[in-house]
């Protein structure tokens, strides 16, 4: 059942809906991963990494809401439930316990890389059927790539 009538054809709606749902899952998980690492990071670069992690959380949370609301506007029910996120995310598992600052940086570089790769695929998929959704994905991917650059610079 859809309460909202989409301006897109059924085929385009399926493509765009899948892209938005995948983006939502990855953003929700990215926020959770970054927060988990944020709570457990230790080491000489604790403060800078700790603060940088919160910036990633803020970006992921802000854009997850934008992505979910775009899906709703198109008549696609967004699914950010924990079971859906756990079964669909591209991000690997975070180790339990304290995480050294160097490992925290590696985790975020890998996590951001996985999400960015999938976001770029979604940008490609949504370009023709829905430039509005494509634009949302381009904007958020640009911000994620900035975070990835900053974490990669930490690992030198």
Tab-separated table of C-alpha atoms in Angstrom:
chain	number	residue	atom	x	y	z
A	1	UNK	CA	0.000	0.000	0.000
A	2	UNK	CA	1.245	3.464	-0.850
A	3	UNK	CA	-0.441	6.531	0.506
A	4	UNK	CA	1.554	8.860	-1.722
A	5	UNK	CA	1.255	8.818	-5.515
A	6	UNK	CA	4.674	8.923	-7.120
A	7	UNK	CA	5.386	10.981	-10.235
A	8	UNK	CA	7.779	8.199	-11.343
A	9	UNK	CA	6.877	5.151	-13.415
A	10	UNK	CA	6.759	1.829	-11.556
A	11	UNK	CA	10.133	0.741	-12.979
A	12	UNK	CA	11.800	4.056	-12.121
A	13	UNK	CA	10.224	4.060	-8.679
A	14	UNK	CA	11.617	0.597	-7.991
A	15	UNK	CA	15.126	1.684	-9.036
A	16	UNK	CA	15.038	4.926	-7.081
A	17	UNK	CA	13.300	3.341	-4.084
A	18	UNK	CA	15.999	0.658	-3.869
A	19	UNK	CA	18.737	3.291	-4.104
A	20	UNK	CA	17.189	5.437	-1.383
A	21	UNK	CA	16.548	2.446	0.879
A	22	UNK	CA	20.130	1.269	0.475
A	23	UNK	CA	21.426	4.757	1.205
A	24	UNK	CA	19.263	4.954	4.317
A	25	UNK	CA	20.561	1.637	5.640
A	26	UNK	CA	24.186	2.596	5.053
A	27	UNK	CA	23.756	6.023	6.666
A	28	UNK	CA	22.004	4.638	9.747
A	29	UNK	CA	24.729	2.028	10.175
A	30	UNK	CA	27.500	4.570	9.563
A	31	UNK	CA	26.095	6.751	12.360
A	32	UNK	CA	25.961	3.741	14.698
A	33	UNK	CA	29.470	2.576	13.830
A	34	UNK	CA	30.968	6.047	14.208
A	35	UNK	CA	29.230	6.521	17.566
A	36	UNK	CA	30.385	3.110	18.831
A	37	UNK	CA	33.975	3.917	17.877
A	38	UNK	CA	33.550	7.426	19.380
A	39	UNK	CA	32.631	5.932	22.764
A	40	UNK	CA	35.548	3.495	22.758
A	41	UNK	CA	38.475	5.291	21.124
A	42	UNK	CA	41.653	5.605	23.197
A	43	UNK	CA	45.184	6.746	22.490
A	44	UNK	CA	47.315	9.820	21.997
A	45	UNK	CA	45.028	11.214	19.270
A	46	UNK	CA	41.891	10.513	21.298
A	47	UNK	CA	40.515	14.047	21.272
A	48	UNK	CA	40.922	14.802	17.566
A	49	UNK	CA	39.581	11.393	16.475
A	50	UNK	CA	36.769	11.559	19.063
A	51	UNK	CA	35.599	14.930	17.730
A	52	UNK	CA	35.990	13.883	14.095
A	53	UNK	CA	33.788	10.842	14.725
A	54	UNK	CA	30.954	13.042	15.964
A	55	UNK	CA	31.153	15.024	12.731
A	56	UNK	CA	30.584	11.802	10.778
A	57	UNK	CA	27.645	10.914	13.048
A	58	UNK	CA	26.077	14.339	12.476
A	59	UNK	CA	26.471	14.070	8.696
A	60	UNK	CA	25.054	10.538	8.569
A	61	UNK	CA	22.073	11.397	10.769
A	62	UNK	CA	21.228	14.565	8.873
A	63	UNK	CA	21.374	12.871	5.492
A	64	UNK	CA	19.550	9.745	6.640
A	65	UNK	CA	16.550	11.930	7.440
A	66	UNK	CA	16.772	13.669	4.063
A	67	UNK	CA	17.007	10.326	2.235
A	68	UNK	CA	14.108	8.798	4.203
A	69	UNK	CA	11.917	11.832	3.595
A	70	UNK	CA	12.718	11.742	-0.132
A	71	UNK	CA	11.643	8.096	-0.232
A	72	UNK	CA	8.406	8.991	1.573
A	73	UNK	CA	7.766	11.858	-0.834
A	74	UNK	CA	7.960	9.354	-3.696
A	75	UNK	CA	5.596	6.913	-1.988
A	76	UNK	CA	8.286	4.488	-0.806
A	77	UNK	CA	8.116	3.530	2.868
A	78	UNK	CA	11.628	3.936	4.340
A	79	UNK	CA	12.869	1.121	6.590
A	80	UNK	CA	15.470	2.071	9.185
A	81	UNK	CA	14.690	-0.742	11.621
A	82	UNK	CA	17.676	-2.345	13.322
A	83	UNK	CA	17.068	-5.765	11.737
A	84	UNK	CA	16.951	-4.206	8.272
A	85	UNK	CA	20.111	-2.215	8.887
A	86	UNK	CA	21.945	-5.231	10.324
A	87	UNK	CA	21.067	-7.433	7.358
A	88	UNK	CA	21.685	-4.905	4.582
A	89	UNK	CA	24.581	-2.627	5.469
A	90	UNK	CA	27.884	-2.610	3.584
A	91	UNK	CA	29.838	-1.734	6.723
A	92	UNK	CA	31.853	-4.404	8.506
A	93	UNK	CA	31.634	-5.260	12.177
A	94	UNK	CA	33.211	-3.054	14.827
A	95	UNK	CA	35.390	-4.820	17.395
A	96	UNK	CA	34.186	-5.011	20.970
A	97	UNK	CA	35.908	-3.007	23.696
A	98	UNK	CA	38.434	-0.188	23.587
A	99	UNK	CA	39.724	0.809	20.169
A	100	UNK	CA	43.167	2.348	19.691
A	101	UNK	CA	43.086	5.619	17.796
A	102	UNK	CA	44.962	4.132	14.817
A	103	UNK	CA	42.432	1.287	14.583
A	104	UNK	CA	39.557	3.781	14.916
A	105	UNK	CA	40.891	5.654	11.912
A	106	UNK	CA	41.243	2.405	9.918
A	107	UNK	CA	37.675	1.412	10.804
A	108	UNK	CA	36.306	4.748	9.614
A	109	UNK	CA	38.362	4.757	6.415
A	110	UNK	CA	37.021	1.277	5.577
A	111	UNK	CA	33.447	2.104	6.620
A	112	UNK	CA	33.334	5.342	4.685
A	113	UNK	CA	34.932	3.658	1.670
A	114	UNK	CA	32.275	0.936	1.625
A	115	UNK	CA	29.441	3.434	1.895
A	116	UNK	CA	30.902	5.804	-0.693
A	117	UNK	CA	31.339	2.974	-3.205
A	118	UNK	CA	27.667	2.050	-2.883
A	119	UNK	CA	26.557	5.704	-2.939
A	120	UNK	CA	28.365	6.248	-6.229
A	121	UNK	CA	26.523	3.236	-7.683
A	122	UNK	CA	23.253	4.750	-6.469
A	123	UNK	CA	24.102	8.094	-8.038
A	124	UNK	CA	24.597	6.309	-11.351
A	125	UNK	CA	21.326	4.373	-10.974
A	126	UNK	CA	19.171	7.403	-10.112
A	127	UNK	CA	20.523	9.893	-12.668
A	128	UNK	CA	18.044	9.202	-15.437
A	129	UNK	CA	14.923	8.162	-13.517
A	130	UNK	CA	15.090	10.844	-10.794
A	131	UNK	CA	17.599	13.714	-10.885
A	132	UNK	CA	16.206	15.047	-7.587
A	133	UNK	CA	17.182	11.882	-5.723
A	134	UNK	CA	20.454	11.808	-7.651
A	135	UNK	CA	21.201	15.339	-6.422
A	136	UNK	CA	20.556	14.332	-2.799
A	137	UNK	CA	22.913	11.374	-3.190
A	138	UNK	CA	25.582	13.529	-4.859
A	139	UNK	CA	25.484	16.068	-2.035
A	140	UNK	CA	25.726	13.489	0.720
A	141	UNK	CA	28.457	11.548	-1.078
A	142	UNK	CA	30.509	14.717	-1.361
A	143	UNK	CA	30.303	15.184	2.401
A	144	UNK	CA	31.173	11.542	3.057
A	145	UNK	CA	34.169	11.828	0.722
A	146	UNK	CA	35.365	14.859	2.702
A	147	UNK	CA	35.203	12.805	5.919
A	148	UNK	CA	37.023	9.935	4.188
A	149	UNK	CA	39.772	12.295	3.057
A	150	UNK	CA	40.202	13.660	6.577
A	151	UNK	CA	40.406	10.198	8.146
A	152	UNK	CA	42.843	9.048	5.459
A	153	UNK	CA	45.022	12.076	6.264
A	154	UNK	CA	44.988	10.898	9.923
A	155	UNK	CA	46.448	7.529	8.912
A	156	UNK	CA	49.609	8.866	7.279
